[in-house]
Amino acid sequence: MKKLGALLAVLALAGCHHAAPPPVVAAPAAPGLAHGIDMATDARDVSMELTGSRVDFVARYYRDPASRWPTLSPAEARMLSAAGKEVVAVWESHSGNPAYFSYASGYADAAAAYRQAKAVGQPAGSAIYFAVDFNAYQPDILGPIDRYFRGILAGLQVAAGGHAPEYRVGVYGSGAVCDYLKRARLAQLTWLSNSTAWAGHDQFGGWDIRQGPQSAGLSFSHDSNEARGDYGGFRVPAISAALGGGRRDAL
């Protein structure tokens, strides 16, 4: 009996040793997150790669006509929409120069961005983000940047014939800039820059879009982004209404 007991104990231990490990349960994906990129060049140049990617949205720029970089065009917006990608519009012009920011430049930029949005077919209710592309501190934020965004709101209101602006105002910038403009109700949406050393980056959690580094999965120059909720993206006509996210389709 002792020998039999010992044998049974050995067999039991062997069975435990060879038992299948418990299944690994993947962590659930964060709800409501969309994945996107921003890029300075025309997305049509990489349309095949984008179409086959898992990118949900592509951020592209409205610009001064004198810029050496291409602005978002109607044909590009149609291509992205046909590929099932949302478009995020951002205005950038001398945005890295602190001396550029004023009420007058905000007013002019809003008018130019509005004209380009209309030419692209961007639907009312979606957003135009305006870039503040430098590490701004309180004197700049409370002074010229504040006035710049007041000029934007006035310019968009005038462009809408004195009625409520057709497009929501977003800001791209540091955590400090995003936080102030959101609290001051000068911007409805915020896009946190990936410049992690800029003021307020780690303290600001109220972003609608958050920029990251270039991802390894795409061969062309870009920054990765993640977005949550209704972040102001859109698609232009002739696109299925089946896809959701931050989209507002034109009718």
Coordinates of N, CA and C in Angstrom, one line a residue:
M1 N 0.8 -1.2 0.0 CA 0.0 0.0 0.0 C 0.9 1.3 0.0
K2 N 2.0 1.2 0.8 CA 2.9 2.4 0.8 C 3.4 2.6 -0.6
K3 N 3.8 1.5 -1.3 CA 4.3 1.7 -2.7 C 3.3 2.2 -3.6
L4 N 2.1 1.7 -3.4 CA 1.0 2.2 -4.3 C 0.7 3.6 -4.1
G5 N 0.7 4.0 -2.8 CA 0.4 5.4 -2.4 C 1.5 6.3 -3.0
A6 N 2.8 5.9 -2.9 CA 3.9 6.7 -3.5 C 3.7 6.8 -5.0
L7 N 3.3 5.7 -5.7 CA 3.2 5.7 -7.1 C 2.1 6.7 -7.5
L8 N 0.9 6.7 -6.8 CA -0.2 7.6 -7.1 C 0.2 9.0 -6.9
A9 N 1.1 9.3 -5.9 CA 1.5 10.7 -5.6 C 2.4 11.2 -6.8
V10 N 3.3 10.3 -7.3 CA 4.1 10.6 -8.4 C 3.3 10.9 -9.7
L11 N 2.3 10.1 -9.9 CA 1.4 10.3 -11.1 C 0.7 11.6 -11.0
A12 N 0.2 11.9 -9.8 CA -0.5 13.2 -9.6 C 0.4 14.4 -9.9
L13 N 1.6 14.3 -9.4 CA 2.5 15.4 -9.6 C 2.9 15.5 -11.1
A14 N 3.0 14.4 -11.8 CA 3.3 14.4 -13.2 C 2.1 15.1 -14.0
G15 N 0.9 14.7 -13.5 CA -0.3 15.3 -14.2 C -0.3 16.8 -14.0
C16 N 0.1 17.3 -12.8 CA 0.1 18.8 -12.6 C 1.1 19.4 -13.5
H17 N 2.3 18.7 -13.6 CA 3.4 19.3 -14.4 C 3.0 19.5 -15.8
H18 N 2.3 18.6 -16.4 CA 1.9 18.6 -17.8 C 0.6 19.3 -18.1
A19 N -0.1 19.8 -17.1 CA -1.4 20.4 -17.3 C -1.3 21.6 -18.2
A20 N -2.3 21.8 -19.0 CA -2.2 23.0 -19.9 C -2.3 24.3 -19.1
P21 N -1.5 25.3 -19.5 CA -1.6 26.6 -18.7 C -2.9 27.3 -19.0
P22 N -3.3 28.1 -18.0 CA -4.6 28.8 -18.2 C -4.5 29.7 -19.4
P23 N -5.6 29.9 -20.1 CA -5.6 30.8 -21.3 C -5.3 32.2 -21.0
V24 N -4.5 32.9 -21.9 CA -4.2 34.3 -21.7 C -5.4 35.1 -22.3
V25 N -5.9 36.0 -21.4 CA -7.0 36.8 -21.9 C -6.5 38.2 -22.2
A26 N -6.6 38.6 -23.4 CA -6.1 40.0 -23.9 C -6.9 41.1 -23.2
A27 N -6.2 42.1 -22.8 CA -6.8 43.3 -22.2 C -7.8 43.9 -23.2
P28 N -9.0 44.3 -22.8 CA -9.9 44.9 -23.7 C -9.4 46.2 -24.3
A29 N -9.7 46.5 -25.5 CA -9.3 47.8 -26.1 C -10.0 48.9 -25.4
A30 N -9.3 50.1 -25.4 CA -9.9 51.3 -24.7 C -11.1 51.7 -25.6
P31 N -12.3 51.9 -24.9 CA -13.5 52.2 -25.7 C -13.4 53.6 -26.3
G32 N -13.9 53.7 -27.5 CA -14.0 55.0 -28.2 C -12.8 55.6 -28.8
L33 N -11.7 54.8 -28.7 CA -10.4 55.4 -29.3 C -10.4 55.1 -30.8
A34 N -10.0 56.1 -31.5 CA -9.7 56.0 -33.0 C -8.2 56.3 -33.2
H35 N -7.7 55.6 -34.2 CA -6.2 55.7 -34.5 C -6.1 56.4 -35.8
G36 N -5.1 57.4 -35.8 CA -4.9 58.2 -37.0 C -3.5 58.6 -37.2
I37 N -3.3 59.4 -38.2 CA -2.0 60.0 -38.5 C -2.2 61.5 -38.9
D38 N -1.1 62.3 -38.8 CA -1.1 63.5 -39.5 C 0.1 63.5 -40.4
M39 N 0.0 64.2 -41.5 CA 1.1 64.2 -42.5 C 1.1 65.5 -43.3
A40 N 2.3 65.9 -43.7 CA 2.4 67.2 -44.3 C 2.2 67.1 -45.9
T41 N 2.3 66.0 -46.4 CA 2.2 65.8 -47.9 C 0.8 65.3 -48.3
D42 N 0.6 65.3 -49.6 CA -0.7 64.8 -50.2 C -0.9 63.3 -50.0
A43 N -2.0 63.0 -49.3 CA -2.2 61.6 -49.0 C -2.5 60.7 -50.2
R44 N -2.8 61.4 -51.4 CA -3.0 60.6 -52.6 C -1.7 59.9 -53.0
D45 N -0.6 60.4 -52.6 CA 0.7 59.8 -53.0 C 0.9 58.5 -52.4
V46 N 0.2 58.2 -51.3 CA 0.4 56.9 -50.6 C -1.0 56.3 -50.4
S47 N -1.9 56.5 -51.4 CA -3.3 56.1 -51.2 C -3.4 54.5 -51.1
M48 N -2.6 53.8 -51.8 CA -2.7 52.3 -51.7 C -2.3 51.8 -50.3
E49 N -1.2 52.4 -49.8 CA -0.8 52.0 -48.5 C -1.8 52.4 -47.4
L50 N -2.4 53.6 -47.5 CA -3.4 54.1 -46.6 C -4.6 53.2 -46.6
T51 N -5.0 52.9 -47.8 CA -6.3 52.1 -48.0 C -6.2 50.7 -47.3
G52 N -5.0 50.1 -47.3 CA -4.8 48.8 -46.7 C -4.4 48.9 -45.2
S53 N -4.3 50.1 -44.7 CA -3.9 50.3 -43.3 C -5.1 50.2 -42.3
R54 N -4.9 50.2 -41.1 CA -5.9 50.3 -40.0 C -6.1 51.7 -39.5
V55 N -5.7 52.7 -40.2 CA -5.8 54.1 -39.8 C -7.3 54.5 -39.9
D56 N -7.8 55.1 -38.9 CA -9.2 55.6 -38.9 C -9.3 57.0 -39.5
F57 N -8.3 57.8 -39.2 CA -8.4 59.2 -39.7 C -7.0 59.7 -40.1
V58 N -7.1 60.7 -41.0 CA -5.9 61.4 -41.5 C -6.0 62.9 -41.3
A59 N -5.1 63.5 -40.6 CA -5.1 64.9 -40.4 C -4.3 65.6 -41.5
R60 N -4.9 66.6 -42.2 CA -4.2 67.3 -43.2 C -4.5 68.8 -43.1
Y61 N -3.7 69.6 -43.8 CA -3.6 71.0 -43.5 C -4.3 71.9 -44.5
Y62 N -4.9 72.9 -44.0 CA -5.2 74.1 -44.7 C -4.0 75.1 -44.5
R63 N -3.6 75.8 -45.6 CA -2.4 76.6 -45.5 C -2.5 77.9 -46.3
D64 N -1.6 78.8 -46.1 CA -1.4 79.9 -46.9 C -1.1 79.5 -48.3
P65 N -1.7 80.0 -49.3 CA -1.4 79.6 -50.7 C 0.1 79.7 -51.1
A66 N 0.9 80.5 -50.4 CA 2.3 80.7 -50.6 C 3.1 79.6 -50.0
S67 N 2.5 78.7 -49.2 CA 3.3 77.7 -48.5 C 3.9 76.7 -49.5
R68 N 5.1 76.2 -49.2 CA 5.7 75.2 -50.0 C 5.1 73.8 -49.9
W69 N 4.3 73.6 -48.8 CA 3.6 72.4 -48.6 C 2.2 72.4 -49.2
P70 N 1.8 71.2 -49.7 CA 0.4 71.2 -50.3 C -0.7 71.3 -49.3
T71 N -1.7 72.0 -49.6 CA -2.9 72.1 -48.8 C -3.8 70.9 -49.1
L72 N -4.7 70.6 -48.2 CA -5.8 69.6 -48.4 C -6.6 70.1 -49.6
S73 N -6.8 69.2 -50.5 CA -7.6 69.6 -51.7 C -8.9 68.8 -51.8
P74 N -9.9 69.2 -52.6 CA -11.1 68.4 -52.7 C -10.8 67.0 -53.1
A75 N -9.9 66.8 -54.1 CA -9.7 65.5 -54.6 C -9.0 64.6 -53.5
E76 N -8.2 65.2 -52.7 CA -7.6 64.4 -51.6 C -8.6 64.0 -50.6
A77 N -9.5 64.9 -50.2 CA -10.5 64.6 -49.3 C -11.5 63.6 -49.8
R78 N -11.8 63.6 -51.1 CA -12.6 62.5 -51.7 C -11.9 61.2 -51.6
M79 N -10.6 61.2 -51.9 CA -9.9 59.9 -51.9 C -9.9 59.3 -50.5
L80 N -9.6 60.1 -49.5 CA -9.6 59.6 -48.1 C -11.0 59.1 -47.7
S81 N -12.0 59.9 -48.1 CA -13.3 59.5 -47.7 C -13.7 58.1 -48.4
A82 N -13.3 58.0 -49.7 CA -13.6 56.8 -50.4 C -12.9 55.6 -49.8
A83 N -11.8 55.8 -49.2 CA -11.0 54.8 -48.5 C -11.5 54.4 -47.1
G84 N -12.6 55.2 -46.7 CA -13.2 54.9 -45.4 C -12.5 55.6 -44.3
K85 N -11.6 56.6 -44.6 CA -10.9 57.3 -43.6 C -11.6 58.7 -43.3
E86 N -11.6 59.1 -42.1 CA -12.1 60.4 -41.8 C -10.9 61.4 -42.0
V87 N -11.3 62.7 -42.2 CA -10.4 63.7 -42.4 C -10.4 64.7 -41.2
V88 N -9.3 65.0 -40.7 CA -9.2 66.1 -39.7 C -8.5 67.3 -40.3
A89 N -9.1 68.4 -40.2 CA -8.5 69.6 -40.8 C -7.8 70.5 -39.8
V90 N -6.6 70.9 -40.2 CA -5.9 71.8 -39.3 C -5.2 72.9 -40.1
W91 N -5.4 74.1 -39.6 CA -4.8 75.3 -40.2 C -3.4 75.6 -39.6
E92 N -2.4 75.8 -40.5 CA -1.1 76.1 -40.0 C -0.5 77.1 -40.9
S93 N 0.0 78.2 -40.3 CA 0.6 79.3 -41.0 C 1.5 80.1 -40.1
H94 N 2.8 80.0 -40.2 CA 3.7 80.7 -39.3 C 3.4 80.4 -37.8
S95 N 2.9 79.2 -37.6 CA 2.4 78.8 -36.3 C 3.5 78.6 -35.2
G96 N 4.8 78.5 -35.7 CA 5.9 78.3 -34.8 C 6.5 79.6 -34.4
N97 N 6.0 80.8 -34.8 CA 6.6 82.1 -34.6 C 5.7 82.8 -33.6
P98 N 6.2 83.0 -32.3 CA 5.3 83.7 -31.3 C 4.9 85.1 -31.8
A99 N 5.7 85.8 -32.6 CA 5.4 87.1 -33.0 C 4.2 87.2 -34.0
Y100 N 3.9 86.0 -34.5 CA 2.8 86.0 -35.6 C 1.4 86.2 -34.9
F101 N 1.2 85.8 -33.7 CA -0.1 85.7 -33.1 C -0.6 87.0 -32.7
S102 N -1.8 87.3 -33.2 CA -2.6 88.5 -32.9 C -4.0 88.4 -33.2
Y103 N -4.9 89.3 -32.8 CA -6.3 89.3 -33.2 C -6.4 89.3 -34.7
A104 N -5.6 90.2 -35.4 CA -5.7 90.4 -36.8 C -5.3 89.1 -37.6
S105 N -4.2 88.4 -37.1 CA -3.8 87.2 -37.8 C -4.8 86.1 -37.6
G106 N -5.4 86.0 -36.4 CA -6.4 85.0 -36.2 C -7.6 85.2 -37.1
Y107 N -8.1 86.5 -37.2 CA -9.2 86.8 -38.0 C -8.9 86.4 -39.5
A108 N -7.7 86.8 -40.0 CA -7.4 86.5 -41.4 C -7.2 85.0 -41.6
D109 N -6.6 84.3 -40.6 CA -6.5 82.8 -40.8 C -7.8 82.1 -40.8
A110 N -8.8 82.6 -39.9 CA -10.1 82.0 -39.9 C -10.8 82.2 -41.3
A111 N -10.7 83.4 -41.9 CA -11.3 83.6 -43.2 C -10.7 82.7 -44.2
A112 N -9.4 82.6 -44.2 CA -8.7 81.7 -45.2 C -9.1 80.2 -45.0
A113 N -9.1 79.8 -43.8 CA -9.4 78.4 -43.5 C -10.9 78.1 -43.9
Y114 N -11.7 79.1 -43.6 CA -13.2 78.9 -44.0 C -13.3 78.7 -45.5
R115 N -12.6 79.5 -46.3 CA -12.7 79.4 -47.7 C -12.2 78.0 -48.2
Q116 N -11.1 77.6 -47.6 CA -10.6 76.3 -48.0 C -11.5 75.2 -47.6
A117 N -12.1 75.3 -46.4 CA -13.0 74.2 -46.0 C -14.2 74.1 -46.9
K118 N -14.7 75.3 -47.3 CA -15.8 75.3 -48.2 C -15.4 74.6 -49.6
A119 N -14.2 75.0 -50.0 CA -13.8 74.4 -51.3 C -13.6 72.9 -51.3
V120 N -13.2 72.4 -50.1 CA -13.0 70.9 -49.9 C -14.4 70.2 -49.8
G121 N -15.4 71.0 -49.3 CA -16.7 70.4 -49.0 C -16.8 69.9 -47.6
Q122 N -16.0 70.5 -46.7 CA -16.1 70.1 -45.3 C -17.4 70.5 -44.7
P123 N -18.1 69.5 -44.1 CA -19.5 69.8 -43.6 C -19.5 70.6 -42.3
A124 N -20.6 71.4 -42.2 CA -20.8 72.2 -41.0 C -20.9 71.3 -39.8
G125 N -20.4 71.8 -38.7 CA -20.4 71.0 -37.4 C -19.1 70.2 -37.2
S126 N -18.3 70.0 -38.2 CA -17.0 69.4 -38.0 C -16.0 70.5 -37.5
A127 N -14.8 70.2 -37.4 CA -13.8 71.1 -36.7 C -12.7 71.5 -37.6
I128 N -12.2 72.7 -37.4 CA -10.9 73.2 -37.9 C -10.0 73.4 -36.7
Y129 N -8.9 72.7 -36.6 CA -7.9 73.0 -35.6 C -6.9 74.0 -36.0
F130 N -6.5 74.9 -35.1 CA -5.5 75.9 -35.4 C -4.3 75.7 -34.6
A131 N -3.1 75.7 -35.3 CA -1.9 75.3 -34.6 C -1.2 76.4 -33.8
V132 N -0.7 76.0 -32.6 CA 0.2 76.9 -31.9 C 1.4 76.0 -31.7
D133 N 2.4 76.2 -32.6 CA 3.4 75.2 -32.7 C 4.7 75.6 -32.1
F134 N 4.6 76.1 -30.8 CA 5.8 76.4 -30.0 C 5.5 76.3 -28.6
N135 N 6.5 76.3 -27.7 CA 6.4 76.1 -26.3 C 6.0 77.4 -25.7
A136 N 4.7 77.7 -25.6 CA 4.2 78.9 -25.1 C 4.1 78.9 -23.6
Y137 N 4.4 80.0 -23.0 CA 4.3 80.2 -21.5 C 3.2 81.2 -21.3
Q138 N 2.9 81.5 -20.0 CA 1.7 82.3 -19.6 C 1.7 83.6 -20.3
P139 N 2.7 84.4 -20.4 CA 2.6 85.7 -21.0 C 2.1 85.6 -22.5
D140 N 2.6 84.6 -23.2 CA 2.1 84.4 -24.6 C 0.7 83.9 -24.7
I141 N 0.4 83.0 -23.7 CA -1.0 82.4 -23.7 C -2.0 83.4 -23.4
L142 N -1.8 84.2 -22.3 CA -2.8 85.2 -21.9 C -2.8 86.4 -22.8
G143 N -1.8 86.6 -23.6 CA -1.7 87.8 -24.5 C -2.0 87.4 -25.9
P144 N -1.0 87.3 -26.8 CA -1.3 87.1 -28.2 C -2.0 85.9 -28.6
I145 N -1.8 84.8 -27.9 CA -2.6 83.5 -28.3 C -4.0 83.7 -27.9
D146 N -4.4 84.3 -26.8 CA -5.7 84.5 -26.4 C -6.4 85.4 -27.5
R147 N -5.7 86.5 -27.9 CA -6.2 87.4 -28.9 C -6.4 86.7 -30.3
Y148 N -5.4 85.9 -30.6 CA -5.5 85.2 -31.9 C -6.7 84.3 -32.0
F149 N -7.1 83.6 -30.9 CA -8.3 82.8 -31.0 C -9.6 83.6 -30.9
R150 N -9.5 84.7 -30.3 CA -10.7 85.6 -30.3 C -10.9 86.1 -31.8
G151 N -9.8 86.4 -32.4 CA -9.9 86.8 -33.9 C -10.4 85.6 -34.7
I152 N -10.0 84.4 -34.4 CA -10.6 83.2 -35.1 C -12.1 83.2 -35.0
L153 N -12.6 83.3 -33.8 CA -14.0 83.2 -33.5 C -14.7 84.3 -34.2
A154 N -14.2 85.5 -34.2 CA -14.8 86.6 -34.9 C -14.8 86.4 -36.4
G155 N -13.7 85.9 -37.0 CA -13.6 85.6 -38.4 C -14.6 84.6 -38.9
L156 N -14.7 83.5 -38.1 CA -15.6 82.5 -38.5 C -17.1 82.9 -38.4
Q157 N -17.4 83.8 -37.4 CA -18.7 84.3 -37.3 C -19.1 85.2 -38.5
V158 N -18.2 86.0 -38.9 CA -18.4 86.9 -40.0 C -18.5 86.1 -41.3
A159 N -17.7 85.1 -41.4 CA -17.8 84.2 -42.6 C -19.1 83.5 -42.7
A160 N -19.8 83.3 -41.5 CA -21.1 82.6 -41.5 C -22.2 83.6 -41.6
G161 N -21.9 84.8 -42.0 CA -22.9 85.8 -42.2 C -23.5 86.4 -40.9
G162 N -22.6 86.4 -39.8 CA -23.0 86.9 -38.6 C -23.7 86.0 -37.7
H163 N -23.9 84.8 -38.1 CA -24.6 83.7 -37.3 C -23.5 82.9 -36.6
A164 N -23.9 81.9 -35.9 CA -23.0 81.0 -35.2 C -22.0 80.4 -36.2
P165 N -20.7 80.3 -35.9 CA -19.8 79.7 -36.8 C -20.2 78.3 -37.3
E166 N -19.9 78.0 -38.5 CA -20.3 76.7 -39.1 C -19.4 75.6 -38.6
Y167 N -18.1 76.0 -38.2 CA -17.1 75.0 -37.9 C -16.7 75.2 -36.4
R168 N -16.5 74.1 -35.7 CA -16.0 74.1 -34.4 C -14.5 74.5 -34.4
V169 N -14.1 75.2 -33.4 CA -12.7 75.6 -33.3 C -11.9 74.6 -32.4
G170 N -10.8 74.1 -33.0 CA -9.9 73.3 -32.2 C -8.6 73.9 -32.1
V171 N -7.8 73.5 -31.2 CA -6.4 74.0 -31.1 C -5.4 72.8 -31.0
Y172 N -4.3 72.9 -31.7 CA -3.2 72.0 -31.6 C -2.1 72.7 -30.9
G173 N -1.6 72.1 -29.8 CA -0.5 72.8 -29.1 C -0.1 72.1 -27.8
S174 N 0.6 72.8 -27.0 CA 1.0 72.2 -25.7 C -0.1 72.0 -24.8
G175 N 0.2 71.3 -23.7 CA -0.9 71.1 -22.7 C -1.3 72.4 -22.0
A176 N -0.4 73.3 -21.8 CA -0.8 74.6 -21.2 C -1.7 75.4 -22.1
V177 N -1.4 75.4 -23.4 CA -2.2 76.1 -24.4 C -3.6 75.5 -24.5
C178 N -3.6 74.2 -24.7 CA -4.9 73.5 -24.8 C -5.8 73.7 -23.6
D179 N -5.2 73.6 -22.4 CA -5.9 73.7 -21.1 C -6.5 75.1 -21.0
Y180 N -5.7 76.2 -21.3 CA -6.2 77.5 -21.2 C -7.3 77.8 -22.2
L181 N -7.1 77.5 -23.4 CA -8.1 77.8 -24.4 C -9.4 77.0 -24.3
K182 N -9.3 75.8 -23.8 CA -10.5 75.0 -23.5 C -11.3 75.6 -22.3
R183 N -10.6 76.0 -21.2 CA -11.3 76.6 -20.1 C -11.8 78.0 -20.4
A184 N -11.1 78.7 -21.3 CA -11.6 80.1 -21.6 C -12.7 80.0 -22.7
R185 N -13.1 78.8 -23.2 CA -14.1 78.6 -24.2 C -13.7 79.3 -25.5
L186 N -12.4 79.4 -25.8 CA -11.9 79.9 -27.0 C -11.7 78.8 -28.0
A187 N -11.6 77.5 -27.5 CA -11.5 76.4 -28.4 C -12.4 75.3 -27.8
Q188 N -13.1 74.6 -28.7 CA -14.0 73.5 -28.2 C -13.3 72.2 -28.2
L189 N -12.3 72.0 -29.0 CA -11.6 70.7 -29.1 C -10.1 71.0 -29.0
T190 N -9.4 70.0 -28.4 CA -7.9 70.1 -28.2 C -7.2 69.0 -28.8
W191 N -6.0 69.3 -29.3 CA -5.1 68.3 -29.9 C -3.7 68.5 -29.2
L192 N -3.4 67.6 -28.4 CA -2.1 67.7 -27.6 C -0.9 67.3 -28.4
S193 N 0.0 68.2 -28.6 CA 1.3 67.9 -29.3 C 2.1 66.8 -28.7
N194 N 2.9 66.2 -29.5 CA 3.8 65.1 -28.9 C 5.1 65.7 -28.4
S195 N 5.2 67.0 -28.4 CA 6.4 67.7 -27.8 C 6.3 67.6 -26.3
T196 N 6.8 66.5 -25.7 CA 6.5 66.2 -24.3 C 7.2 67.2 -23.4
A197 N 8.2 67.9 -23.8 CA 8.9 68.9 -22.9 C 8.2 70.2 -22.9
W198 N 7.1 70.4 -23.7 CA 6.4 71.7 -23.7 C 5.6 71.8 -22.4
A199 N 5.3 73.0 -22.0 CA 4.6 73.3 -20.7 C 3.2 72.6 -20.7
G200 N 3.0 71.9 -19.6 CA 1.7 71.3 -19.3 C 1.4 70.0 -20.0
H201 N 2.4 69.5 -20.7 CA 2.1 68.2 -21.4 C 1.6 67.1 -20.5
D202 N 2.3 66.8 -19.5 CA 2.0 65.7 -18.6 C 0.8 65.9 -17.7
Q203 N 0.4 67.2 -17.5 CA -0.7 67.5 -16.7 C -2.0 67.6 -17.4
F204 N -2.0 67.7 -18.7 CA -3.3 67.9 -19.4 C -3.8 66.6 -19.9
G205 N -5.0 66.3 -19.4 CA -5.7 65.0 -19.7 C -7.0 65.2 -20.5
G206 N -7.3 66.4 -20.8 CA -8.6 66.7 -21.5 C -8.5 66.7 -23.0
W207 N -7.6 66.0 -23.6 CA -7.4 66.1 -25.0 C -8.5 65.3 -25.8
D208 N -8.8 65.8 -27.0 CA -9.6 65.0 -27.9 C -8.8 64.2 -28.9
I209 N -7.6 64.8 -29.3 CA -6.6 64.1 -30.1 C -5.3 64.2 -29.4
R210 N -4.5 63.1 -29.3 CA -3.2 63.1 -28.7 C -2.2 62.6 -29.8
Q211 N -1.2 63.4 -30.0 CA -0.2 63.1 -31.0 C 0.9 62.2 -30.4
G212 N 1.4 61.2 -31.2 CA 2.5 60.4 -30.8 C 3.6 60.4 -31.9
P213 N 4.5 59.5 -31.7 CA 5.7 59.4 -32.7 C 5.2 58.7 -34.0
Q214 N 6.1 58.7 -34.9 CA 5.9 58.0 -36.2 C 5.7 56.5 -35.9
S215 N 4.8 55.8 -36.5 CA 4.6 54.4 -36.3 C 5.4 53.6 -37.3
A216 N 5.7 52.4 -36.9 CA 6.6 51.5 -37.7 C 5.8 50.9 -38.9
G217 N 4.5 50.9 -38.8 CA 3.7 50.2 -39.8 C 3.5 50.9 -41.1
L218 N 3.9 52.2 -41.2 CA 3.8 52.9 -42.5 C 5.1 53.4 -42.9
S219 N 5.3 53.4 -44.2 CA 6.7 53.7 -44.8 C 6.9 55.2 -45.0
F220 N 5.9 56.0 -45.0 CA 6.1 57.5 -45.3 C 6.1 58.3 -44.0
S221 N 6.5 59.6 -44.2 CA 6.7 60.4 -43.0 C 5.3 60.8 -42.5
H222 N 5.2 60.7 -41.1 CA 3.9 61.0 -40.5 C 4.1 61.0 -39.0
D223 N 3.1 61.5 -38.3 CA 3.0 61.3 -36.8 C 1.8 60.4 -36.5
S224 N 1.9 59.6 -35.5 CA 0.7 58.8 -35.1 C -0.2 59.7 -34.2
N225 N -1.4 59.3 -34.1 CA -2.4 60.0 -33.2 C -3.4 59.0 -32.7
E226 N -4.0 59.4 -31.6 CA -5.2 58.7 -31.1 C -6.2 59.7 -30.7
A227 N -7.5 59.4 -30.9 CA -8.6 60.3 -30.6 C -9.7 59.6 -29.9
R228 N -10.5 60.4 -29.2 CA -11.6 59.8 -28.5 C -12.9 60.7 -28.7
G229 N -14.0 60.1 -28.6 CA -15.3 60.8 -28.7 C -15.4 61.4 -30.1
D230 N -16.2 62.5 -30.2 CA -16.4 63.2 -31.4 C -15.3 64.3 -31.5
Y231 N -14.2 64.0 -32.3 CA -13.1 64.8 -32.4 C -13.1 65.8 -33.5
G232 N -14.2 65.9 -34.2 CA -14.4 66.8 -35.3 C -14.0 66.4 -36.7
G233 N -13.8 65.1 -36.9 CA -13.5 64.5 -38.2 C -14.7 64.5 -39.1
F234 N -14.4 64.4 -40.4 CA -15.5 64.4 -41.4 C -15.1 63.6 -42.6
R235 N -16.1 63.3 -43.4 CA -16.0 62.7 -44.7 C -16.8 63.5 -45.7
V236 N -16.5 63.5 -46.9 CA -17.2 64.3 -47.9 C -18.2 63.4 -48.6
P237 N -19.1 63.9 -49.5 CA -20.2 63.2 -50.0 C -19.8 61.9 -50.8
A238 N -20.8 61.1 -51.0 CA -20.8 59.8 -51.8 C -20.1 58.7 -51.0
I239 N -20.1 58.9 -49.6 CA -19.5 57.8 -48.8 C -20.5 57.2 -47.9
S240 N -20.4 55.9 -47.7 CA -21.4 55.2 -46.9 C -21.5 55.8 -45.5
A241 N -22.7 55.8 -45.0 CA -22.9 56.4 -43.6 C -22.7 55.3 -42.6
A242 N -22.2 54.1 -42.9 CA -22.1 53.0 -42.0 C -21.0 53.2 -41.0
L243 N -19.9 54.0 -41.3 CA -18.8 54.1 -40.4 C -19.0 55.2 -39.4
G244 N -18.6 55.0 -38.1 CA -18.9 56.0 -37.1 C -17.7 56.8 -36.7
G245 N -17.4 56.9 -35.4 CA -16.3 57.7 -34.9 C -16.7 59.1 -34.8
G246 N -15.7 60.0 -35.2 CA -15.9 61.4 -35.0 C -16.5 62.0 -36.3
R247 N -17.0 61.3 -37.2 CA -17.4 61.7 -38.5 C -18.6 62.6 -38.5
R248 N -18.6 63.6 -39.4 CA -19.9 64.3 -39.7 C -19.9 64.4 -41.2
D249 N -20.8 63.6 -41.8 CA -20.8 63.6 -43.3 C -21.5 64.8 -43.9
A250 N -21.1 65.3 -45.0 CA -21.8 66.3 -45.7 C -23.0 65.6 -46.4
L251 N -24.1 66.4 -46.5 CA -25.3 65.9 -47.1 C -25.3 66.2 -48.6

